[in-house]
Amino acid sequence: MRASPEGAAAAPTTTVSVRRPGAPALVGGAAAGLGVAAVLAGGGASDERLALLGMAAWVVAGVVLAAVAWGVVARPVLGVAGWAVVALFAGWVAWGGVTLAWSIEPERSWDVFNRGLVYLAALALGVVAGAVVPRAPRRAALALAGVAGVALVWALVGKVVPALGPDVDRSARLHAPIGIWNALALLLAVALPLWTWIAARRSHPAALRALGVVAVSWGLVALGLTASRGGVLVALLAVGLWLLLGSPRLESAVALALAFVAALPVAAWALAQDALTEAGAAAGDRRRDGLVLGVLLVLSAGAVFAAAFLAARRDARRPLGPDGRRIAGRALAAAAVALSLVALAFASVRVDDFVDEFRNPPSVQVPQGSGRLTALSSNHRWTWWREAWQVWEANPVVGTGAGSFALARLPIREDTQRPLEPHNVVVQALAETGLVGFLLLLGFAGAGAWAVAGALRRLKGADRAAAAALGAGLVAYAGHALIDVGYDYVAVSAPFFLVLGVLLSAGRAPSADGSRSWLGAVAAVAVAATAVASLASPWLAERRLDVALDRSLAGDVAGAEDAAEEAQALNPLALRPLIMEASLAEGAGRLDEAEALFREAVELQPKNPETWYQLGRFRFEARNDPAGALLLLDRSYALDAYHRETPALLNEVRAALAGGG
């Protein structure tokens, strides 16, 4: 067996047994295509873009799984841990769907179920790709590093040339093309070990290694411009895990140090410029400082590329001997220990301040500028976590329904914030899916850790190093799920499940059994078709609701009613089509029909203050029944004292009753 350039024995390439020689390329291309589309065209937390990506993913997954069942593509071998991961995640997704039966917000539960279906397709594609694509971990690492690099350049170009970037009236934090700064920061954190892996491995060409150092350097600048404290934390976690599990460590540490030295002055200057970090800055100032930032990025990239290229060439010609590596390793370890001790001492001094500021009152908002990087506040998270815990205590076994936290917290909230999730997947699972969902999620996380550890033991040489870089990113994603809502963003979640799937099956010889199962192929197609239908129905309903709104604005009441009815038929769990139908009937003077529809909305979501408000408003304005309206609006107020309209209308109703109206 030939030794690898890093000195470890390289694992032999697995021979894939397939009936169609092009199948591995097609499967790998499909998985890579999903990852690229998710990162670059995921549309933030948009359900519309998720539906389109998900339908495409399930069409491809259905074909691939049917091909596996029919024997055209080799059948992956997963082992106990791998099957546990697949079964537990599928069970968690399915349980989210089951909660539709009692969910207080069933349309959101359906949305969450559909999101899980998309990630299940990504997991399945990753599993098959890991089994049939030669050198799958390396190819997955290169693909993810590449698409993350494109996203990095996209984000920075939007800051350098403001005309090409997103709107900054609300926030100037870096977020394109993902849609939100925290998710972009997570993507950068996941990519840092991959770019470091590229920079450190002597088997890579010197130019590629130097490009990896440039990517790390620009990634650090971009990470600072996201002003995401959670992103910085999980980036440190990911890089630390890579240095612990990956190889070679010395070259990795040198690459990181070189990138950090190049990034530090650029990031420090950029974060000090209000035009780059504060919302609403003057266009001229943004253009001027953006141009300066572009020049600094190019100059730093040129300098770091040259230094890294020369170092890589020297390393290839005259690699450091064992004694030199031992001395350098000890020096780096000593430096790391010293930095850790300084950080620990600083943290111990501020521990009381940290606890107090972390539990900030609901009325305190952390600023959006670069100053937030040094803020210790949880930015409402502590409040949301406590509220989620209270929701779970009231519904301990099965929860209030997947995706229902935003509605469930309204009776107990103390602010006007409207988070969709509590920004912690653990307490969210407890609140929304109860102990059953929590145990399924916990089992999935444990099985995933077991499976990834198994992959690192199973793989050797270059594949093992690539798997370590990928695994560090998986852990960063999992850590981020404890403080943010990355699961809502297909740009970071689809790659997570693709990579997890690859690591479940990579390094295991596919099954040599060439038997065909027509029943399995039919089942795969049926599951895919069902998933596509589940994703398509709410998406089509939203399209018809948009048509209804357009027709209503154009004065076409009959056409608007028809479109709203079609939207309701496509998504019978949705509230907005019902409210619109009722409002159109009210405007047309069909009061009995309107009231029946408003009451249907209340029956659909009796825990929603909006349904009670709409019915109360109708009784007051259309029926001239202030006494009846008072009871309905009191119910709305009890469900949400901070409703934007209920308190004011309640005052009007009480005034009417007091005046004998």
XYZ file of C-alpha atoms in Angstrom, residues 128-492:
365
model
C -26.620 6.905 -1.360
C -23.896 9.296 -2.528
C -21.644 8.287 0.361
C -21.990 4.638 -0.628
C -21.578 4.836 -4.401
C -19.389 7.893 -5.087
C -15.655 7.088 -4.882
C -13.777 9.139 -2.284
C -17.117 10.589 -1.174
C -15.854 12.424 1.958
C -13.171 14.249 -0.003
C -15.535 15.185 -2.798
C -18.203 16.309 -0.343
C -15.656 18.425 1.542
C -14.399 20.062 -1.645
C -17.936 20.681 -2.908
C -19.108 22.270 0.346
C -15.913 24.326 0.641
C -16.437 25.529 -2.921
C -20.076 26.552 -2.593
C -19.356 28.209 0.766
C -16.529 30.101 -0.958
C -18.944 31.349 -3.617
C -21.350 32.476 -0.871
C -18.446 34.216 0.912
C -17.438 36.163 -2.198
C -21.096 36.982 -2.918
C -21.534 38.381 0.596
C -18.362 40.486 0.521
C -19.002 41.834 -2.978
C -22.369 43.116 -1.756
C -20.553 45.049 0.963
C -17.785 46.323 -1.343
C -20.246 47.381 -4.070
C -23.436 48.421 -2.200
C -25.445 48.608 -5.444
C -25.002 44.825 -5.773
C -25.826 44.100 -2.143
C -29.076 43.807 -0.200
C -31.006 46.631 1.407
C -29.406 47.936 4.612
C -32.177 50.164 5.938
C -33.030 47.654 8.681
C -29.574 46.254 9.316
C -26.148 46.524 7.707
C -25.007 43.161 9.040
C -23.616 40.868 6.346
C -26.249 38.319 5.304
C -26.404 37.755 1.538
C -26.985 35.272 -0.065
C -28.401 33.315 2.898
C -30.942 35.922 3.983
C -29.973 36.320 7.660
C -26.654 37.133 9.301
C -26.715 34.361 11.885
C -27.238 31.685 9.232
C -24.442 33.141 7.089
C -22.181 33.116 10.150
C -23.059 29.452 10.699
C -22.181 28.625 7.087
C -18.830 30.379 7.535
C -18.217 28.486 10.780
C -18.931 25.185 9.010
C -16.617 26.163 6.143
C -13.616 27.254 8.225
C -12.445 23.680 8.984
C -12.939 22.776 5.302
C -10.865 25.695 4.063
C -8.237 24.908 6.701
C -8.207 21.269 5.544
C -7.586 22.468 1.986
C -4.769 24.734 3.176
C -3.076 22.150 5.389
C -2.929 18.973 3.291
C 0.325 18.526 1.376
C -1.494 16.346 -1.166
C -3.235 19.483 -2.440
C -1.492 21.700 -5.021
C 0.330 24.705 -3.567
C -1.998 27.171 -5.316
C -5.066 25.420 -3.895
C -3.550 25.414 -0.422
C -2.837 29.133 -0.673
C -6.390 29.741 -1.872
C -7.610 27.891 1.217
C -5.707 30.317 3.455
C -7.227 33.262 1.577
C -10.688 31.771 2.087
C -10.052 31.417 5.826
C -8.810 35.022 5.999
C -11.793 36.463 4.117
C -14.096 34.168 6.074
C -12.865 35.672 9.335
C -13.501 39.192 8.009
C -16.989 38.205 6.860
C -17.692 36.515 10.177
C -16.929 39.784 11.948
C -19.197 41.724 9.580
C -22.117 39.415 10.376
C -21.763 40.628 14.002
C -23.066 37.198 15.016
C -21.843 36.277 18.476
C -23.242 32.776 18.178
C -21.492 32.412 14.829
C -18.173 33.362 16.384
C -18.669 30.835 19.196
C -19.484 27.916 16.902
C -16.650 28.941 14.565
C -14.243 28.600 17.498
C -15.834 25.241 18.285
C -15.483 24.021 14.693
C -11.863 25.125 14.339
C -10.983 23.671 17.744
C -12.508 20.319 16.810
C -10.633 20.288 13.529
C -7.335 20.903 15.329
C -8.232 18.102 17.742
C -9.501 15.522 15.246
C -8.007 16.522 11.897
C -4.586 16.283 10.366
C -2.033 17.615 9.882
C -2.360 19.814 12.959
C 0.823 21.818 12.600
C 0.096 22.906 9.029
C -3.494 23.691 10.055
C -2.334 25.890 12.923
C 0.118 27.716 10.654
C -2.571 28.299 8.018
C -4.989 29.607 10.631
C -2.360 31.889 12.149
C -1.403 33.297 8.752
C -5.070 33.893 7.852
C -5.781 35.514 11.219
C -2.834 37.915 10.918
C -4.054 38.966 7.465
C -7.724 39.261 8.507
C -7.282 41.133 11.792
C -6.412 44.631 10.486
C -9.019 44.427 7.701
C -11.759 43.306 10.083
C -10.761 45.874 12.726
C -10.921 48.709 10.198
C -14.224 47.524 8.687
C -15.925 47.115 12.061
C -14.911 50.666 13.010
C -16.691 52.189 9.988
C -20.310 53.161 10.658
C -21.038 53.177 6.923
C -20.287 49.439 6.829
C -21.895 48.390 10.105
C -24.784 50.725 10.875
C -28.205 50.666 9.222
C -29.317 53.653 7.182
C -25.844 55.030 6.406
C -25.590 57.535 3.558
C -25.184 55.930 0.133
C -22.065 57.960 -0.622
C -20.375 56.880 2.614
C -21.244 53.245 1.917
C -19.759 53.443 -1.577
C -16.572 55.121 -0.325
C -15.952 52.744 2.575
C -16.989 49.774 0.450
C -14.331 50.686 -2.100
C -11.684 50.951 0.623
C -12.783 47.589 2.024
C -12.462 46.053 -1.437
C -8.919 47.375 -1.809
C -7.957 46.070 1.635
C -9.429 42.652 0.889
C -7.573 42.391 -2.413
C -4.271 43.542 -0.906
C -4.564 41.198 2.057
C -5.537 38.323 -0.240
C -2.536 38.967 -2.469
C -0.155 39.081 0.463
C -1.532 36.018 2.193
C -1.741 34.042 -1.056
C 1.903 34.754 -1.845
C 3.059 33.863 1.668
C 0.981 30.687 1.786
C 2.028 29.635 -1.725
C 5.724 30.034 -0.944
C 5.298 28.214 2.372
C 3.467 25.357 0.647
C 6.192 25.053 -2.024
C 8.883 25.006 0.631
C 6.910 22.462 2.657
C 6.675 20.219 -0.402
C 10.415 20.460 -1.143
C 11.772 20.376 2.398
C 9.159 19.106 4.851
C 9.826 19.714 8.499
C 11.408 16.732 10.200
C 10.061 14.956 13.304
C 12.190 17.018 15.697
C 11.175 20.299 14.111
C 7.505 19.307 14.102
C 7.751 18.317 17.763
C 9.284 21.671 18.740
C 6.821 23.672 16.654
C 3.914 21.652 18.008
C 4.953 22.278 21.584
C 5.323 26.013 20.896
C 1.856 26.198 19.372
C 0.386 24.165 22.219
C 1.998 26.487 24.754
C 0.603 29.517 22.930
C -2.873 27.933 22.885
C -2.699 27.190 26.603
C -1.586 30.750 27.361
C -4.445 32.224 25.329
C -6.898 29.876 27.016
C -5.683 30.904 30.462
C -6.031 34.603 29.585
C -9.560 34.014 28.273
C -10.452 31.995 31.369
C -9.143 34.694 33.680
C -11.098 37.353 31.811
C -14.262 35.240 31.902
C -13.945 34.548 35.623
C -13.713 38.265 36.336
C -16.888 39.017 34.339
C -18.934 35.932 35.239
C -21.410 37.852 37.398
C -21.808 40.551 34.754
C -22.309 37.875 32.142
C -25.112 36.164 34.063
C -26.902 39.448 34.740
C -26.582 40.790 31.221
C -27.390 37.447 29.592
C -30.779 37.416 31.298
C -31.657 40.812 29.865
C -35.169 42.189 30.407
C -37.577 41.795 27.482
C -37.565 45.537 26.773
C -33.809 45.686 26.106
C -32.745 45.264 22.476
C -29.104 44.575 21.585
C -27.950 47.063 18.907
C -27.453 45.802 15.353
C -24.037 47.384 14.800
C -20.573 45.955 15.405
C -20.824 46.841 19.108
C -23.041 43.808 19.622
C -19.952 41.557 19.283
C -18.915 42.518 22.822
C -22.438 42.480 24.294
C -23.207 39.677 26.741
C -26.980 39.850 26.479
C -28.899 36.837 25.194
C -31.018 39.292 23.169
C -34.329 37.919 24.504
C -33.298 34.263 24.261
C -33.392 33.716 28.012
C -36.972 35.034 28.062
C -38.007 32.802 25.155
C -36.384 29.743 26.724
C -38.311 30.309 29.970
C -41.534 30.774 28.021
C -40.942 27.562 26.068
C -40.364 25.738 29.343
C -43.658 27.077 30.689
C -45.461 25.958 27.539
C -43.963 22.482 27.944
C -44.949 22.285 31.616
C -48.561 22.853 30.573
C -48.364 20.222 27.792
C -45.650 17.786 28.895
C -46.304 14.635 26.851
C -47.264 15.691 23.329
C -46.758 19.476 23.288
C -48.834 22.128 21.553
C -47.955 21.056 18.007
C -44.874 21.410 15.815
C -44.131 25.030 14.957
C -46.653 26.459 17.416
C -44.336 28.232 19.882
C -45.105 31.699 18.499
C -48.802 31.200 19.199
C -48.404 29.232 22.429
C -46.312 31.970 24.087
C -48.765 34.805 23.441
C -50.782 34.427 26.692
C -47.601 34.556 28.796
C -45.407 36.963 26.837
C -44.246 40.227 28.387
C -43.184 42.070 25.243
C -44.206 42.749 21.670
C -41.568 40.473 20.120
C -42.892 37.817 17.717
C -40.256 35.065 17.463
C -41.319 31.982 15.543
C -39.076 29.780 17.708
C -37.394 30.087 21.112
C -33.931 29.854 19.489
C -33.087 26.580 21.193
C -34.028 23.300 19.556
C -34.171 21.416 22.868
C -36.757 23.568 24.640
C -38.556 24.042 21.330
C -38.911 20.294 20.912
C -40.227 20.000 24.464
C -42.755 22.820 24.071
C -44.032 21.889 20.624
C -43.697 18.104 20.466
C -43.556 17.125 24.137
C -41.484 14.382 25.688
C -42.103 12.112 22.711
C -40.605 14.545 20.223
C -37.803 15.498 22.599
C -36.742 11.866 23.067
C -36.779 11.268 19.314
C -34.620 14.361 18.770
C -32.262 13.397 21.592
C -31.958 9.896 20.167
C -31.209 11.308 16.715
C -28.466 13.561 18.107
C -26.899 10.719 20.071
C -27.049 8.306 17.149
C -25.597 10.987 14.876
C -22.620 11.521 17.184
C -22.119 7.743 17.395
C -22.277 7.376 13.614
C -19.872 10.249 12.882
C -17.393 8.907 15.434
C -17.690 5.529 13.707
C -16.961 7.119 10.337
C -13.789 8.718 11.711
C -12.663 5.319 13.032
C -13.581 3.583 9.782
C -12.026 5.975 7.274
C -8.290 6.299 6.718
C -5.833 8.773 5.229
C -7.176 11.625 3.122
C -10.799 10.501 3.455
C -10.519 10.481 7.226
C -9.096 14.024 7.233
C -11.922 15.242 5.010
C -14.462 13.494 7.245
C -12.938 15.202 10.302
C -13.381 18.616 8.663
C -16.971 17.752 7.738
C -17.645 16.355 11.207
C -16.375 19.550 12.857
C -18.919 21.458 10.784
C -21.700 19.081 11.832
C -20.895 19.714 15.484
C -20.882 23.474 14.849
C -24.366 23.175 13.318
C -25.592 21.163 16.304
C -24.139 23.686 18.756
C -25.723 26.553 16.852
C -29.129 24.839 17.145
C -28.948 25.489 20.891
C -28.845 29.268 20.413
C -30.489 30.017 17.072
C -32.849 28.858 14.322
C -30.532 27.426 11.674
C -33.002 24.573 11.103
C -35.314 27.104 9.428
C -32.698 27.932 6.790
C -32.322 25.383 4.028
C -29.004 27.021 3.058
C -27.312 25.543 6.139
